[in-house]
Amino acid sequence: MEAAVRRRQHPGAAGGQGAQPGASFLQARHSSVKADEATGTAPFHLDLWFYFTLQNWVLDFGRPIAMLVFPLEWFPLNKPSVGDYFHMAYNIITPFLLLKLIERSPRTLPRSMIYVSIITFIMGASIHLVGDSVNHRLLFSGYQHHLSVRENPIIKNLKPETLIDSFELLYYYDEYLGHSMWYIPFFLILFMYFSGCFTPTKAKSSMPGAALLLVVPSGLYYWYLVTEGQIFILFIFTFFAMLALVLHQKRKRLFLDSNGLFLFYSFALTLLLVALWVAWLWNDPVLRKKYPGVIYVPEPWAFYTLHISSQH
């Protein structure tokens, strides 16, 4: 009877003793999640990297090619071209694949930063869609990509001259604003994902054969992205940030996993290809005039209009 009275007077005593195992269980579970996040290693995402590389080549690199290949009668100049539809598909599929890639990261990444980056990416790519559509349609009217807007034969004689300002504004949206809002969040997302691609087990720091096969088309595509997008400074900054992170993590005895190695080797190959591209066209007087300054990285489409299409 006295024990029952004591339990009524001090109900928290027995409850406190019973709550300790529950609290300790939650603490242990939380610490185990943190440990798994620190030591977890994701397998190589062959499906995502394959789809990512394939859609980059088809929907991005293949856009202007498809526009030139398909008959003009199918896609009149006052309607979207087949390349525009490719761009629309790219603007939907690429953010989706980036989100799926982030979901598979063994490290929890800042969600707010990811969402803002994805939204900015879509907005920038959409701005580029409009500007790039008009600029590539101008090719059928004699527009030459290796010349500036005001130096183009079909532009410089326009009347009134304020129309030239409008075309320069369109070029600014296409080549500067659109590219910045497109590529800065793109490389930021890849770098954030890369920051979680480390493992404490050196044996897991290797790539399967399928990854090695994808490195070449992936690195080649990023070469096109860097040169055509005129984003060498952004790319080289991202690459050196990745390199610094690798050296920093190596001091902690953490090594790149297969996904991190794939990204790092793809970017290293891209840097080599850009260096070879610049060395090949170093003494081109026409391209030198269009790309003055210290950073000289000619666009492939400028090379095409200057040396290939002009000969046909």
Coordinates of C-alpha atoms in Angstrom, one line a residue:
M1 CA 0.0 0.0 0.0
E2 CA 2.8 2.4 0.9
A3 CA 4.6 1.6 -2.3
A4 CA 1.5 2.4 -4.3
V5 CA 1.2 5.8 -2.5
R6 CA 4.9 6.5 -3.2
R7 CA 4.3 5.8 -7.0
R8 CA 1.4 8.2 -7.0
Q9 CA 3.5 11.0 -5.3
H10 CA 6.5 10.5 -7.7
P11 CA 5.1 9.4 -11.1
G12 CA 8.2 10.7 -12.9
A13 CA 10.6 8.4 -11.0
A14 CA 9.6 5.2 -12.7
G15 CA 8.9 7.0 -16.0
G16 CA 12.3 8.6 -16.0
Q17 CA 14.0 5.3 -15.5
G18 CA 12.0 3.8 -18.3
A19 CA 12.7 6.8 -20.6
Q20 CA 16.4 6.4 -20.4
P21 CA 16.6 3.3 -22.6
G22 CA 14.4 5.0 -25.2
A23 CA 16.6 8.1 -25.2
S24 CA 19.7 6.1 -25.4
F25 CA 18.3 4.1 -28.3
L26 CA 17.5 7.4 -30.2
Q27 CA 20.9 8.7 -29.6
A28 CA 22.5 5.5 -30.8
R29 CA 20.4 5.5 -33.9
H30 CA 21.3 9.1 -34.7
S31 CA 25.0 8.5 -34.2
S32 CA 24.8 5.3 -36.4
V33 CA 23.1 7.4 -39.2
K34 CA 26.0 9.9 -38.9
A35 CA 28.5 7.2 -39.0
D36 CA 26.9 5.6 -42.1
E37 CA 26.9 9.0 -43.8
A38 CA 30.6 9.5 -43.0
T39 CA 31.7 6.0 -44.1
G40 CA 29.0 5.1 -46.7
T41 CA 30.1 4.5 -50.2
A42 CA 27.7 4.5 -53.1
P43 CA 28.1 2.0 -55.9
F44 CA 28.9 3.4 -59.4
H45 CA 25.7 4.9 -60.8
L46 CA 26.0 3.4 -64.3
D47 CA 22.4 4.0 -65.2
L48 CA 22.4 7.7 -64.3
W49 CA 25.8 8.5 -65.8
F50 CA 24.9 6.7 -69.0
Y51 CA 21.6 8.5 -69.4
F52 CA 23.3 11.8 -68.4
T53 CA 26.0 11.4 -71.1
L54 CA 23.6 10.2 -73.7
Q55 CA 21.1 13.0 -73.3
N56 CA 23.9 15.6 -73.2
W57 CA 25.2 14.3 -76.6
V58 CA 21.8 14.0 -78.2
L59 CA 19.8 16.9 -76.7
D60 CA 22.6 19.5 -76.3
F61 CA 25.4 18.7 -78.7
G62 CA 22.9 17.4 -81.3
R63 CA 20.6 20.4 -81.2
P64 CA 22.3 22.6 -83.9
I65 CA 23.2 19.5 -86.0
A66 CA 19.5 18.3 -86.0
M67 CA 18.4 21.9 -87.0
L68 CA 20.7 21.8 -90.0
V69 CA 19.9 18.2 -91.0
F70 CA 16.1 18.3 -90.9
P71 CA 14.4 20.0 -94.0
L72 CA 13.6 23.6 -93.5
E73 CA 10.1 22.9 -94.9
W74 CA 9.3 20.8 -91.8
F75 CA 10.2 23.5 -89.4
P76 CA 9.7 27.0 -90.9
L77 CA 11.8 29.9 -89.7
N78 CA 8.8 31.5 -87.9
K79 CA 8.2 28.3 -85.9
P80 CA 10.4 26.4 -83.3
S81 CA 13.0 24.2 -85.0
V82 CA 13.7 20.6 -84.1
G83 CA 16.7 21.8 -82.1
D84 CA 14.4 23.9 -80.0
Y85 CA 12.4 20.8 -79.1
F86 CA 15.6 19.1 -78.2
H87 CA 16.4 22.0 -75.9
M88 CA 13.0 21.8 -74.3
A89 CA 13.6 18.1 -73.6
Y90 CA 17.0 18.9 -72.2
N91 CA 15.6 21.6 -69.8
I92 CA 13.3 18.9 -68.3
I93 CA 15.4 15.8 -68.3
T94 CA 18.7 17.3 -67.1
P95 CA 17.3 18.8 -63.8
F96 CA 15.5 15.5 -63.2
L97 CA 18.8 13.5 -63.6
L98 CA 20.6 16.0 -61.4
L99 CA 18.0 15.5 -58.6
K100 CA 18.2 11.7 -58.9
L101 CA 22.0 12.0 -58.7
I102 CA 21.8 14.1 -55.5
E103 CA 19.3 11.6 -54.1
R104 CA 22.0 8.8 -54.4
S105 CA 24.7 10.9 -52.7
P106 CA 26.0 9.1 -49.6
R107 CA 26.3 12.5 -48.0
T108 CA 23.3 14.7 -47.0
L109 CA 23.6 17.9 -49.1
P110 CA 22.0 21.3 -48.4
R111 CA 18.5 21.0 -49.8
S112 CA 17.8 24.7 -50.0
M113 CA 21.0 25.2 -52.1
I114 CA 20.1 22.3 -54.3
Y115 CA 16.5 23.7 -54.9
V116 CA 17.7 27.2 -55.7
S117 CA 20.4 25.9 -58.0
I118 CA 17.9 23.7 -59.9
I119 CA 15.4 26.6 -60.3
T120 CA 18.2 29.0 -61.5
F121 CA 19.5 26.3 -63.9
I122 CA 16.0 25.9 -65.5
M123 CA 15.5 29.6 -65.8
G124 CA 19.0 30.1 -67.4
A125 CA 18.5 27.2 -69.8
S126 CA 15.1 28.6 -70.8
I127 CA 16.6 32.1 -71.5
H128 CA 19.3 30.4 -73.6
L129 CA 16.6 28.4 -75.5
V130 CA 15.0 31.6 -76.9
G131 CA 18.3 33.4 -77.7
D132 CA 20.0 30.4 -79.2
S133 CA 16.9 29.6 -81.3
V134 CA 17.0 33.0 -83.0
N135 CA 20.8 33.0 -83.4
H136 CA 20.9 29.6 -85.1
R137 CA 17.9 30.5 -87.3
L138 CA 20.0 33.5 -88.5
L139 CA 22.4 31.0 -90.0
F140 CA 19.9 30.4 -92.8
S141 CA 20.0 34.2 -93.6
G142 CA 23.8 34.3 -93.8
Y143 CA 24.7 35.1 -90.2
Q144 CA 28.4 34.2 -89.4
H145 CA 29.2 33.0 -85.9
H146 CA 32.9 33.9 -86.2
L147 CA 32.0 37.6 -86.5
S148 CA 30.6 39.9 -83.8
V149 CA 27.0 41.0 -84.1
R150 CA 27.8 44.5 -85.5
E151 CA 30.3 43.1 -88.0
N152 CA 27.9 40.5 -89.5
P153 CA 26.9 41.4 -93.1
I154 CA 23.2 40.8 -92.5
I155 CA 23.2 43.0 -89.3
K156 CA 25.5 46.0 -89.8
N157 CA 23.3 47.6 -92.5
L158 CA 20.0 47.3 -90.7
K159 CA 17.8 50.5 -90.5
P160 CA 17.1 52.0 -88.1
E161 CA 20.4 51.3 -86.3
T162 CA 18.5 50.7 -83.0
L163 CA 17.6 47.3 -84.4
I164 CA 21.3 46.3 -84.1
D165 CA 21.0 47.1 -80.4
S166 CA 18.1 44.7 -80.2
F167 CA 20.2 41.9 -81.8
E168 CA 23.1 42.7 -79.4
L169 CA 20.6 42.4 -76.5
L170 CA 19.5 39.0 -77.8
Y171 CA 23.1 37.9 -78.1
Y172 CA 23.7 39.1 -74.5
Y173 CA 20.7 37.0 -73.2
D174 CA 22.0 34.0 -75.2
E175 CA 25.8 34.1 -74.6
Y176 CA 26.1 35.8 -71.2
L177 CA 23.0 35.9 -69.0
G178 CA 21.6 32.6 -70.2
H179 CA 25.0 30.8 -70.0
S180 CA 25.7 32.2 -66.5
M181 CA 22.4 31.2 -65.0
W182 CA 22.6 27.8 -66.8
Y183 CA 26.2 26.8 -66.1
I184 CA 27.0 28.2 -62.7
P185 CA 24.3 26.2 -60.9
F186 CA 25.1 23.2 -63.1
F187 CA 28.7 23.1 -62.0
L188 CA 27.8 24.0 -58.4
I189 CA 25.5 21.0 -58.2
L190 CA 28.1 18.7 -59.6
F191 CA 30.7 20.0 -57.1
M192 CA 28.3 19.5 -54.2
Y193 CA 27.7 16.0 -55.3
F194 CA 31.4 15.5 -55.8
S195 CA 32.1 16.6 -52.2
G196 CA 30.2 13.5 -50.9
C197 CA 32.1 11.0 -53.1
F198 CA 34.7 10.0 -50.6
T199 CA 35.3 6.7 -48.9
P200 CA 37.7 5.7 -46.0
T201 CA 38.4 2.4 -47.8
K202 CA 41.1 2.7 -50.4
A203 CA 40.0 -0.7 -52.0
K204 CA 36.7 1.0 -53.0
S205 CA 38.6 3.9 -54.7
S206 CA 38.5 2.4 -58.2
M207 CA 36.2 2.5 -61.3
P208 CA 34.6 -0.4 -63.0
G209 CA 35.2 -1.1 -66.7
A210 CA 31.9 0.6 -67.7
A211 CA 32.9 3.8 -66.0
L212 CA 36.2 3.8 -67.9
L213 CA 34.3 3.5 -71.2
L214 CA 32.1 6.5 -70.3
V215 CA 34.9 8.8 -69.3
V216 CA 35.9 9.5 -73.0
P217 CA 32.4 10.6 -74.2
S218 CA 31.8 12.4 -71.0
G219 CA 35.0 14.3 -71.1
L220 CA 34.5 15.1 -74.8
Y221 CA 31.1 16.5 -74.1
Y222 CA 32.4 18.8 -71.4
W223 CA 35.0 20.0 -73.9
Y224 CA 32.2 21.1 -76.1
L225 CA 30.3 22.6 -73.2
V226 CA 33.3 24.6 -72.0
T227 CA 34.3 25.9 -75.5
E228 CA 30.9 26.5 -77.0
G229 CA 29.6 27.9 -73.7
Q230 CA 32.6 30.1 -73.2
I231 CA 32.9 29.1 -69.5
F232 CA 36.5 28.1 -69.3
I233 CA 37.0 30.3 -66.1
L234 CA 34.1 28.7 -64.4
F235 CA 35.2 25.2 -65.4
I236 CA 38.9 25.7 -64.4
F237 CA 37.7 27.1 -61.0
T238 CA 35.5 24.1 -60.5
F239 CA 38.2 21.7 -61.5
F240 CA 40.8 23.2 -59.1
A241 CA 38.3 23.3 -56.3
M242 CA 37.7 19.6 -56.9
L243 CA 41.5 19.0 -56.9
A244 CA 41.9 21.0 -53.6
L245 CA 39.1 19.0 -52.0
V246 CA 40.8 15.7 -53.1
L247 CA 44.1 16.8 -51.5
H248 CA 42.4 18.0 -48.4
Q249 CA 40.4 14.7 -47.9
K250 CA 43.5 12.7 -48.6
R251 CA 45.1 14.1 -45.5
K252 CA 42.1 12.6 -43.6
R253 CA 42.8 9.3 -45.3
L254 CA 39.6 9.6 -47.4
F255 CA 39.7 8.6 -51.1
L256 CA 37.4 9.2 -54.1
D257 CA 34.9 6.5 -54.8
S258 CA 34.0 5.3 -58.3
N259 CA 31.5 8.2 -58.9
G260 CA 34.0 10.8 -57.8
L261 CA 36.8 9.3 -59.9
F262 CA 34.5 9.3 -62.9
L263 CA 33.7 13.0 -62.5
F264 CA 37.4 13.9 -61.8
Y265 CA 38.8 12.0 -64.7
S266 CA 36.1 13.4 -67.1
F267 CA 37.1 16.9 -66.1
A268 CA 40.8 16.1 -66.4
L269 CA 40.2 14.8 -69.9
T270 CA 38.2 18.0 -70.7
L271 CA 41.1 20.2 -69.6
L272 CA 43.5 18.3 -71.8
L273 CA 41.2 18.6 -74.8
V274 CA 40.6 22.3 -74.3
A275 CA 44.4 22.8 -74.1
L276 CA 44.9 20.9 -77.4
W277 CA 42.0 22.9 -79.0
V278 CA 43.5 26.2 -78.1
A279 CA 47.0 25.2 -79.2
W280 CA 45.6 24.1 -82.6
L281 CA 43.9 27.4 -83.2
W282 CA 46.4 29.6 -81.5
N283 CA 47.5 31.5 -84.6
D284 CA 44.1 31.8 -86.3
P285 CA 43.9 35.6 -87.1
V286 CA 40.1 35.7 -87.6
L287 CA 39.3 33.9 -84.4
R288 CA 41.9 35.8 -82.5
K289 CA 40.1 39.0 -83.5
K290 CA 36.7 37.7 -82.2
Y291 CA 38.2 36.3 -78.9
P292 CA 40.8 39.0 -77.8
G293 CA 42.4 39.0 -74.4
V294 CA 44.2 36.5 -72.2
I295 CA 41.6 33.8 -72.2
Y296 CA 41.5 32.6 -75.8
V297 CA 39.0 29.6 -76.2
P298 CA 37.3 29.6 -79.7
E299 CA 33.8 28.2 -80.0
P300 CA 33.4 25.1 -82.2
W301 CA 30.5 26.7 -84.1
A302 CA 32.6 29.8 -84.9
F303 CA 35.3 27.4 -86.3
Y304 CA 32.5 25.7 -88.3
T305 CA 31.2 28.8 -89.9
L306 CA 34.7 30.1 -90.6
H307 CA 36.5 27.0 -92.0
I308 CA 33.8 24.5 -93.0
S309 CA 30.5 26.0 -94.0
S310 CA 32.2 28.8 -95.9
Q311 CA 33.9 26.3 -98.1
H312 CA 30.6 24.7 -99.2

